[in-house]
Amino acid sequence: MATLRSVAVFCASSSGDRERYAEVARECGATLARRGIELVYGGGAVGLMGVLADACLAEGGRVVGVIPEGLFAREVGHRGVTELHEVGSMHQRKQLMYELADGFLGLPGGLGTLEEVAEVTTWAQLGLHAKPVALVDVDGFWQGLVTQLDHMVDAGFLQPANRLLIERCDGVADALEHLATAEPVQAERWISPDER
């Protein structure tokens, strides 16, 4: 198990409809800073992204933002972070975030957050990395996704071992504990019914 030096956090550039989402983003940023873990995130200064980064910076943490040039104005790129990388595309954004992080956390968010969590888990399934992935389940936010993943196993589209590549956690502390202690899960190659 590698040392957890940096964590990529996927979350929304909006605030959502509950103050609890911002509270957990604030807790996440502050906790990473207090533990000396570098935050890697999408580079925005607004929504949960801004709350997360500001909380980490307020506690003296190191924050690395990665934002596509086209989104810099729309997501209001955070000019106060330790490092801000402007890249040419969403794909380059995700690629750099994945390279910089030792593990991945998903906070509440929309389609972009869902896509980032799904892609990094898919890359683990394909054996492209062995870094852990955890969801911070704020007030049951991720329950629908967890139910869908379990349904994919039941329906024969997701190997049970690959279902273990993503872990739902009750809070920030639990999620960071999972990332720090997770043993790499060996992804199973998908065997289609035709090959059996």
Coordinates of N, CA and C in Angstrom, one line a residue:
M1 N 0.8 -1.2 0.0 CA 0.0 0.0 0.0 C 0.9 1.2 0.0
A2 N 0.6 2.1 -0.9 CA 1.4 3.4 -1.1 C 0.9 4.4 -0.1
T3 N 1.8 5.4 0.2 CA 1.5 6.5 1.1 C 0.5 7.4 0.4
L4 N -0.5 7.9 1.1 CA -1.5 8.8 0.6 C -1.0 10.2 0.7
R5 N -0.4 10.7 -0.4 CA 0.2 12.0 -0.4 C -0.7 13.0 -1.0
S6 N -1.6 12.6 -2.0 CA -2.5 13.5 -2.7 C -3.8 12.8 -3.0
V7 N -4.9 13.5 -3.0 CA -6.2 13.0 -3.3 C -6.9 13.9 -4.3
A8 N -7.4 13.3 -5.4 CA -8.2 14.0 -6.3 C -9.7 14.0 -5.8
V9 N -10.3 15.1 -5.7 CA -11.7 15.2 -5.3 C -12.5 15.7 -6.4
F10 N -13.5 14.9 -6.8 CA -14.5 15.3 -7.8 C -15.7 15.8 -7.1
C11 N -16.2 17.0 -7.6 CA -17.4 17.6 -7.0 C -17.9 18.7 -7.9
A12 N -19.0 19.3 -7.5 CA -19.7 20.2 -8.4 C -19.2 21.6 -8.4
S13 N -19.4 22.3 -9.5 CA -19.1 23.7 -9.6 C -20.3 24.5 -9.2
S14 N -21.4 23.9 -8.7 CA -22.5 24.6 -8.1 C -22.6 24.1 -6.7
S15 N -23.6 24.7 -5.9 CA -23.6 24.4 -4.5 C -24.7 23.4 -4.1
G16 N -25.6 23.0 -5.0 CA -26.6 22.1 -4.7 C -27.7 22.8 -3.8
D17 N -28.7 22.0 -3.4 CA -29.8 22.6 -2.7 C -29.8 22.4 -1.2
R18 N -28.6 21.9 -0.6 CA -28.5 21.7 0.8 C -27.2 22.3 1.3
E19 N -27.3 22.9 2.4 CA -26.1 23.5 3.1 C -25.1 22.3 3.5
R20 N -25.7 21.2 3.7 CA -24.9 20.0 4.1 C -23.8 19.7 3.1
Y21 N -24.1 19.9 1.8 CA -23.1 19.6 0.8 C -21.9 20.4 1.0
A22 N -22.1 21.7 1.2 CA -21.0 22.7 1.4 C -20.3 22.3 2.7
E23 N -21.0 21.9 3.7 CA -20.4 21.6 5.0 C -19.4 20.4 4.8
V24 N -19.8 19.4 4.0 CA -18.9 18.3 3.8 C -17.7 18.6 2.9
A25 N -18.0 19.5 1.9 CA -16.9 19.9 1.1 C -15.8 20.7 1.9
R26 N -16.3 21.5 2.8 CA -15.5 22.3 3.7 C -14.7 21.4 4.6
E27 N -15.4 20.4 5.2 CA -14.7 19.4 6.1 C -13.7 18.6 5.3
C28 N -14.0 18.3 4.1 CA -13.0 17.5 3.3 C -11.7 18.3 3.0
G29 N -11.9 19.6 2.6 CA -10.7 20.4 2.3 C -9.9 20.6 3.6
A30 N -10.5 20.9 4.7 CA -9.8 21.2 6.0 C -9.1 19.9 6.4
T31 N -9.8 18.8 6.3 CA -9.2 17.5 6.8 C -8.0 17.1 6.0
L32 N -8.1 17.3 4.7 CA -6.9 17.0 3.8 C -5.7 17.9 4.2
A33 N -5.9 19.2 4.5 CA -4.9 20.1 4.9 C -4.3 19.6 6.2
R34 N -5.1 19.3 7.2 CA -4.6 19.0 8.5 C -3.8 17.7 8.5
R35 N -4.1 16.8 7.5 CA -3.4 15.5 7.4 C -2.2 15.6 6.5
G36 N -2.0 16.8 5.9 CA -0.8 17.0 5.1 C -1.0 16.3 3.7
I37 N -2.2 16.1 3.3 CA -2.5 15.5 2.0 C -2.9 16.6 1.0
E38 N -2.2 16.6 -0.1 CA -2.4 17.5 -1.2 C -3.8 17.3 -1.8
L39 N -4.5 18.4 -2.0 CA -5.8 18.3 -2.7 C -5.5 18.6 -4.2
V40 N -6.0 17.7 -5.1 CA -6.1 17.9 -6.5 C -7.6 18.0 -6.9
Y41 N -7.9 19.0 -7.6 CA -9.4 19.2 -7.9 C -9.5 19.9 -9.2
G42 N -10.8 20.2 -9.6 CA -11.0 20.8 -10.9 C -10.7 22.2 -11.2
G43 N -10.2 22.9 -10.2 CA -9.7 24.3 -10.4 C -10.6 25.4 -10.3
G44 N -11.9 25.1 -10.0 CA -12.9 26.2 -9.9 C -12.9 26.9 -8.6
A45 N -13.4 28.1 -8.6 CA -13.5 29.0 -7.4 C -15.0 29.1 -6.9
V46 N -15.9 28.4 -7.6 CA -17.3 28.5 -7.3 C -17.9 27.1 -6.9
G47 N -19.1 27.2 -6.3 CA -19.8 25.9 -5.9 C -19.0 25.1 -4.9
L48 N -19.2 23.8 -4.9 CA -18.5 23.0 -3.9 C -17.0 23.0 -4.2
M49 N -16.6 23.1 -5.5 CA -15.2 23.2 -5.8 C -14.5 24.3 -5.0
G50 N -15.1 25.5 -5.1 CA -14.6 26.7 -4.4 C -14.5 26.5 -2.9
V51 N -15.6 25.9 -2.3 CA -15.7 25.7 -0.9 C -14.6 24.7 -0.4
L52 N -14.4 23.7 -1.2 CA -13.4 22.6 -0.9 C -12.0 23.3 -0.9
A53 N -11.7 24.0 -2.0 CA -10.3 24.6 -2.1 C -10.1 25.6 -1.1
D54 N -11.0 26.5 -0.8 CA -10.9 27.5 0.2 C -10.6 27.0 1.6
A55 N -11.4 25.9 1.9 CA -11.2 25.3 3.2 C -9.8 24.7 3.4
C56 N -9.3 24.0 2.3 CA -8.0 23.5 2.4 C -6.9 24.6 2.5
L57 N -7.1 25.6 1.7 CA -6.1 26.7 1.8 C -6.1 27.4 3.2
A58 N -7.3 27.5 3.7 CA -7.5 28.2 5.0 C -6.7 27.5 6.1
E59 N -6.6 26.2 6.0 CA -5.8 25.4 7.0 C -4.4 25.2 6.6
G60 N -3.9 25.9 5.6 CA -2.5 25.8 5.2 C -2.2 24.7 4.3
G61 N -3.2 24.1 3.6 CA -3.0 23.0 2.8 C -2.5 23.4 1.4
R62 N -2.0 22.4 0.7 CA -1.5 22.6 -0.7 C -2.7 22.2 -1.6
V63 N -3.0 23.0 -2.6 CA -4.1 22.8 -3.5 C -3.7 23.0 -4.9
V64 N -3.9 21.9 -5.7 CA -3.6 21.9 -7.1 C -4.8 21.8 -8.0
G65 N -5.1 22.9 -8.7 CA -6.3 22.9 -9.6 C -5.9 22.6 -11.0
V66 N -6.8 21.9 -11.7 CA -6.7 21.6 -13.1 C -7.9 22.0 -13.8
I67 N -7.8 22.9 -14.8 CA -9.0 23.4 -15.4 C -8.8 23.6 -16.9
P68 N -9.7 23.2 -17.8 CA -9.6 23.5 -19.2 C -9.7 25.0 -19.5
E69 N -9.0 25.4 -20.5 CA -9.0 26.9 -20.8 C -10.4 27.4 -21.1
G70 N -11.2 26.6 -21.8 CA -12.6 27.0 -22.1 C -13.5 27.2 -20.9
L71 N -13.2 26.5 -19.8 CA -14.0 26.6 -18.6 C -13.5 27.6 -17.6
F72 N -12.3 28.2 -17.9 CA -11.7 29.0 -16.9 C -12.7 30.2 -16.5
A73 N -13.3 30.8 -17.4 CA -14.2 31.9 -17.1 C -15.5 31.4 -16.6
R74 N -16.1 30.3 -17.1 CA -17.4 29.8 -16.7 C -17.3 29.3 -15.2
E75 N -16.3 28.5 -14.9 CA -16.2 28.0 -13.6 C -15.4 28.9 -12.7
V76 N -15.0 30.1 -13.2 CA -14.3 31.1 -12.4 C -13.1 30.4 -11.8
G77 N -12.1 30.2 -12.6 CA -10.8 29.6 -12.2 C -10.3 30.2 -10.9
H78 N -9.9 29.4 -10.0 CA -9.4 29.8 -8.7 C -8.0 30.3 -8.8
R79 N -7.8 31.6 -8.6 CA -6.4 32.2 -8.8 C -5.6 32.1 -7.5
G80 N -6.2 31.6 -6.4 CA -5.5 31.6 -5.1 C -4.9 30.3 -4.7
V81 N -5.0 29.3 -5.6 CA -4.5 27.9 -5.3 C -3.0 27.9 -5.4
T82 N -2.4 26.8 -4.8 CA -1.0 26.7 -4.8 C -0.4 26.6 -6.2
E83 N -1.1 25.7 -7.1 CA -0.8 25.6 -8.5 C -2.1 25.5 -9.2
L84 N -2.1 26.2 -10.4 CA -3.3 26.1 -11.3 C -2.8 25.7 -12.7
H85 N -3.2 24.5 -13.1 CA -2.8 24.1 -14.5 C -4.0 24.4 -15.4
E86 N -3.8 25.1 -16.5 CA -4.8 25.3 -17.5 C -4.4 24.3 -18.6
V87 N -5.4 23.4 -19.0 CA -5.1 22.4 -20.0 C -6.1 22.7 -21.2
G88 N -5.8 21.9 -22.3 CA -6.6 22.2 -23.5 C -7.9 21.5 -23.6
S89 N -8.2 20.5 -22.8 CA -9.5 19.8 -22.9 C -9.9 19.1 -21.6
M90 N -11.2 18.7 -21.6 CA -11.6 18.0 -20.4 C -10.8 16.7 -20.3
H91 N -10.5 16.0 -21.3 CA -9.7 14.8 -21.2 C -8.4 15.0 -20.6
Q92 N -7.7 16.1 -21.0 CA -6.4 16.4 -20.5 C -6.6 16.8 -19.0
R93 N -7.7 17.4 -18.6 CA -7.9 17.8 -17.2 C -8.0 16.5 -16.4
K94 N -8.8 15.5 -16.8 CA -8.9 14.3 -16.1 C -7.6 13.5 -16.0
Q95 N -6.9 13.4 -17.2 CA -5.7 12.7 -17.2 C -4.7 13.3 -16.2
L96 N -4.5 14.6 -16.2 CA -3.6 15.2 -15.3 C -4.0 15.0 -13.8
M97 N -5.3 15.1 -13.5 CA -5.8 14.9 -12.2 C -5.5 13.4 -11.8
Y98 N -5.7 12.5 -12.7 CA -5.4 11.1 -12.3 C -3.9 10.8 -12.1
E99 N -3.1 11.5 -12.9 CA -1.7 11.3 -12.7 C -1.2 11.9 -11.4
L100 N -1.7 13.0 -11.0 CA -1.3 13.7 -9.8 C -1.8 13.1 -8.5
A101 N -2.8 12.2 -8.5 CA -3.4 11.7 -7.3 C -3.0 10.3 -6.9
D102 N -3.0 10.0 -5.6 CA -2.8 8.7 -5.1 C -4.2 8.0 -4.9
G103 N -5.2 8.7 -4.8 CA -6.6 8.1 -4.6 C -7.6 9.2 -5.0
F104 N -8.9 8.7 -5.1 CA -10.0 9.6 -5.6 C -11.2 9.6 -4.7
L105 N -11.7 10.7 -4.5 CA -13.0 10.9 -3.7 C -14.0 11.6 -4.6
G106 N -15.3 11.1 -4.4 CA -16.4 11.7 -5.1 C -17.3 12.3 -4.1
L107 N -17.5 13.7 -4.1 CA -18.4 14.4 -3.3 C -19.7 14.6 -4.2
P108 N -20.8 15.1 -3.7 CA -21.9 15.3 -4.5 C -21.6 16.2 -5.7
G109 N -22.3 16.0 -6.8 CA -22.2 16.7 -8.0 C -23.1 16.3 -9.1
G110 N -23.0 16.8 -10.3 CA -23.9 16.5 -11.4 C -23.2 15.5 -12.3
L111 N -23.5 15.7 -13.6 CA -23.1 14.8 -14.6 C -21.5 14.7 -14.8
G112 N -20.9 15.9 -14.6 CA -19.4 15.9 -14.7 C -18.8 15.1 -13.6
T113 N -19.3 15.3 -12.4 CA -18.8 14.5 -11.2 C -19.0 13.0 -11.4
L114 N -20.2 12.7 -11.9 CA -20.5 11.3 -12.1 C -19.6 10.7 -13.2
E115 N -19.4 11.4 -14.2 CA -18.5 11.0 -15.3 C -17.1 10.8 -14.8
E116 N -16.6 11.7 -14.0 CA -15.2 11.6 -13.5 C -15.1 10.3 -12.6
V117 N -16.0 10.1 -11.7 CA -16.0 9.0 -10.9 C -16.1 7.7 -11.7
A118 N -17.0 7.7 -12.7 CA -17.1 6.5 -13.5 C -15.9 6.2 -14.3
E119 N -15.3 7.2 -14.9 CA -14.1 7.0 -15.7 C -12.9 6.5 -14.9
V120 N -12.7 7.1 -13.8 CA -11.5 6.7 -13.0 C -11.7 5.2 -12.5
T121 N -12.9 4.9 -12.2 CA -13.2 3.5 -11.8 C -13.1 2.5 -13.0
T122 N -13.5 3.0 -14.1 CA -13.4 2.2 -15.4 C -11.9 1.9 -15.7
W123 N -11.1 3.0 -15.5 CA -9.7 2.8 -15.7 C -9.1 1.8 -14.8
A124 N -9.6 1.7 -13.5 CA -9.1 0.7 -12.6 C -9.6 -0.7 -13.1
Q125 N -10.8 -0.7 -13.6 CA -11.3 -2.0 -14.1 C -10.5 -2.5 -15.2
L126 N -10.0 -1.6 -16.1 CA -9.2 -2.0 -17.2 C -7.7 -2.3 -16.8
G127 N -7.4 -2.0 -15.5 CA -6.0 -2.3 -15.1 C -5.1 -1.2 -15.4
L128 N -5.6 0.0 -15.7 CA -4.7 1.2 -16.0 C -4.1 1.8 -14.8
H129 N -4.7 1.6 -13.7 CA -4.2 2.0 -12.4 C -4.8 1.1 -11.3
A130 N -4.2 1.2 -10.1 CA -4.7 0.4 -9.0 C -4.9 1.4 -7.8
K131 N -5.3 2.6 -8.1 CA -5.6 3.6 -7.0 C -7.0 3.5 -6.5
P132 N -7.2 3.6 -5.2 CA -8.6 3.4 -4.7 C -9.5 4.6 -5.0
V133 N -10.8 4.3 -5.0 CA -11.9 5.2 -5.3 C -12.9 5.1 -4.2
A134 N -13.4 6.3 -3.7 CA -14.4 6.3 -2.6 C -15.4 7.4 -2.9
L135 N -16.6 7.1 -2.5 CA -17.7 8.1 -2.5 C -18.0 8.6 -1.1
V136 N -18.1 9.9 -0.9 CA -18.5 10.4 0.4 C -20.0 10.6 0.3
D137 N -20.8 9.7 0.9 CA -22.2 9.6 0.8 C -22.9 10.6 1.8
V138 N -23.1 11.8 1.2 CA -23.8 12.9 2.0 C -25.3 12.7 2.0
D139 N -25.9 12.4 3.1 CA -27.3 12.2 3.2 C -27.9 11.3 2.1
G140 N -27.2 10.2 1.8 CA -27.7 9.3 0.9 C -27.5 9.7 -0.6
F141 N -26.7 10.7 -0.8 CA -26.6 11.2 -2.2 C -26.2 10.2 -3.2
W142 N -25.3 9.3 -2.9 CA -24.8 8.3 -3.8 C -25.6 7.0 -3.8
Q143 N -26.7 6.9 -3.0 CA -27.4 5.6 -2.8 C -27.9 5.1 -4.2
G144 N -28.4 6.0 -5.0 CA -28.9 5.5 -6.3 C -27.9 4.9 -7.2
L145 N -26.7 5.5 -7.2 CA -25.6 4.9 -8.0 C -25.1 3.6 -7.4
V146 N -25.1 3.4 -6.1 CA -24.7 2.2 -5.5 C -25.7 1.1 -5.8
T147 N -27.0 1.4 -5.8 CA -28.1 0.5 -6.2 C -27.9 0.1 -7.6
Q148 N -27.6 1.0 -8.5 CA -27.4 0.7 -9.9 C -26.2 -0.2 -10.1
L149 N -25.1 0.1 -9.4 CA -23.9 -0.8 -9.5 C -24.2 -2.2 -9.1
D150 N -24.9 -2.4 -8.0 CA -25.3 -3.7 -7.6 C -26.3 -4.4 -8.6
H151 N -27.1 -3.6 -9.2 CA -28.0 -4.1 -10.2 C -27.2 -4.6 -11.4
M152 N -26.1 -3.9 -11.8 CA -25.3 -4.3 -12.9 C -24.6 -5.6 -12.6
V153 N -24.2 -5.8 -11.3 CA -23.7 -7.2 -11.0 C -24.8 -8.2 -11.1
D154 N -25.9 -8.0 -10.6 CA -27.0 -8.9 -10.7 C -27.4 -9.3 -12.1
A155 N -27.3 -8.2 -13.0 CA -27.7 -8.4 -14.4 C -26.6 -9.0 -15.2
G156 N -25.4 -9.3 -14.6 CA -24.4 -9.9 -15.4 C -23.5 -9.0 -16.2
F157 N -23.6 -7.7 -15.9 CA -22.8 -6.7 -16.7 C -21.5 -6.2 -16.0
L158 N -21.4 -6.5 -14.7 CA -20.3 -6.0 -13.9 C -19.8 -7.2 -13.0
Q159 N -18.6 -7.6 -13.1 CA -18.0 -8.6 -12.3 C -18.0 -8.2 -10.8
P160 N -18.4 -9.1 -9.9 CA -18.4 -8.8 -8.5 C -17.1 -8.2 -8.0
A161 N -16.0 -8.7 -8.4 CA -14.7 -8.2 -8.0 C -14.5 -6.7 -8.5
N162 N -15.0 -6.4 -9.6 CA -14.9 -5.0 -10.2 C -15.9 -4.1 -9.4
R163 N -16.9 -4.6 -8.9 CA -17.8 -3.8 -8.1 C -17.1 -3.2 -6.9
L164 N -16.1 -4.0 -6.4 CA -15.3 -3.6 -5.2 C -14.4 -2.4 -5.5
L165 N -14.2 -2.0 -6.7 CA -13.3 -1.0 -7.1 C -13.8 0.4 -6.6
I166 N -15.0 0.5 -6.2 CA -15.6 1.8 -5.8 C -16.3 1.6 -4.4
E167 N -15.9 2.4 -3.4 CA -16.4 2.2 -2.1 C -17.3 3.3 -1.6
R168 N -18.5 3.1 -1.1 CA -19.3 4.1 -0.5 C -18.9 4.3 0.9
C169 N -18.7 5.5 1.4 CA -18.3 5.7 2.8 C -19.2 6.7 3.4
D170 N -19.4 6.6 4.7 CA -20.4 7.5 5.4 C -19.9 8.9 5.6
G171 N -18.6 9.2 5.6 CA -18.2 10.5 5.8 C -16.7 10.7 5.3
V172 N -16.2 11.9 5.4 CA -14.9 12.2 5.0 C -13.8 11.4 5.7
A173 N -13.9 11.2 7.0 CA -12.9 10.5 7.7 C -12.9 9.0 7.2
D174 N -14.1 8.4 7.1 CA -14.1 7.0 6.6 C -13.6 6.9 5.2
A175 N -13.9 7.9 4.3 CA -13.4 7.8 3.0 C -11.9 7.9 2.9
L176 N -11.3 8.8 3.7 CA -9.8 8.9 3.7 C -9.2 7.7 4.3
E177 N -9.8 7.1 5.3 CA -9.3 5.9 5.9 C -9.3 4.8 4.8
H178 N -10.4 4.7 4.1 CA -10.4 3.7 3.0 C -9.3 3.9 2.0
L179 N -9.1 5.2 1.6 CA -8.1 5.5 0.6 C -6.7 5.1 1.1
A180 N -6.5 5.4 2.4 CA -5.2 5.2 3.0 C -4.8 3.7 3.3
T181 N -5.9 2.9 3.4 CA -5.6 1.5 3.8 C -6.0 0.5 2.8
A182 N -6.7 0.9 1.7 CA -7.2 0.0 0.7 C -6.0 -0.8 0.0
E183 N -6.2 -2.1 -0.1 CA -5.3 -2.9 -0.8 C -5.8 -2.8 -2.3
P184 N -4.8 -2.8 -3.2 CA -5.3 -2.7 -4.6 C -6.2 -3.9 -5.0
V185 N -7.3 -3.6 -5.6 CA -8.2 -4.7 -6.0 C -7.8 -5.2 -7.4
Q186 N -7.6 -6.5 -7.5 CA -7.3 -7.0 -8.8 C -8.6 -7.0 -9.7
A187 N -8.6 -6.2 -10.7 CA -9.8 -6.2 -11.6 C -9.9 -7.5 -12.3
E188 N -11.1 -8.0 -12.5 CA -11.3 -9.2 -13.3 C -11.6 -8.8 -14.7
R189 N -11.0 -9.6 -15.6 CA -11.3 -9.4 -17.0 C -12.7 -9.8 -17.3
W190 N -13.4 -9.0 -18.0 CA -14.8 -9.4 -18.3 C -14.8 -10.6 -19.3
I191 N -15.6 -11.6 -18.9 CA -15.8 -12.8 -19.7 C -17.3 -12.7 -20.2
S192 N -17.5 -12.6 -21.5 CA -18.8 -12.5 -22.0 C -19.5 -13.9 -22.0
P193 N -20.8 -14.0 -21.9 CA -21.5 -15.3 -22.0 C -21.0 -16.1 -23.2
D194 N -20.7 -15.5 -24.3 CA -20.3 -16.2 -25.5 C -18.9 -16.9 -25.3
E195 N -18.1 -16.4 -24.4 CA -16.8 -17.0 -24.1 C -16.8 -18.1 -23.1
R196 N -17.9 -18.2 -22.3 CA -18.0 -19.2 -21.2 C -18.2 -20.6 -21.8

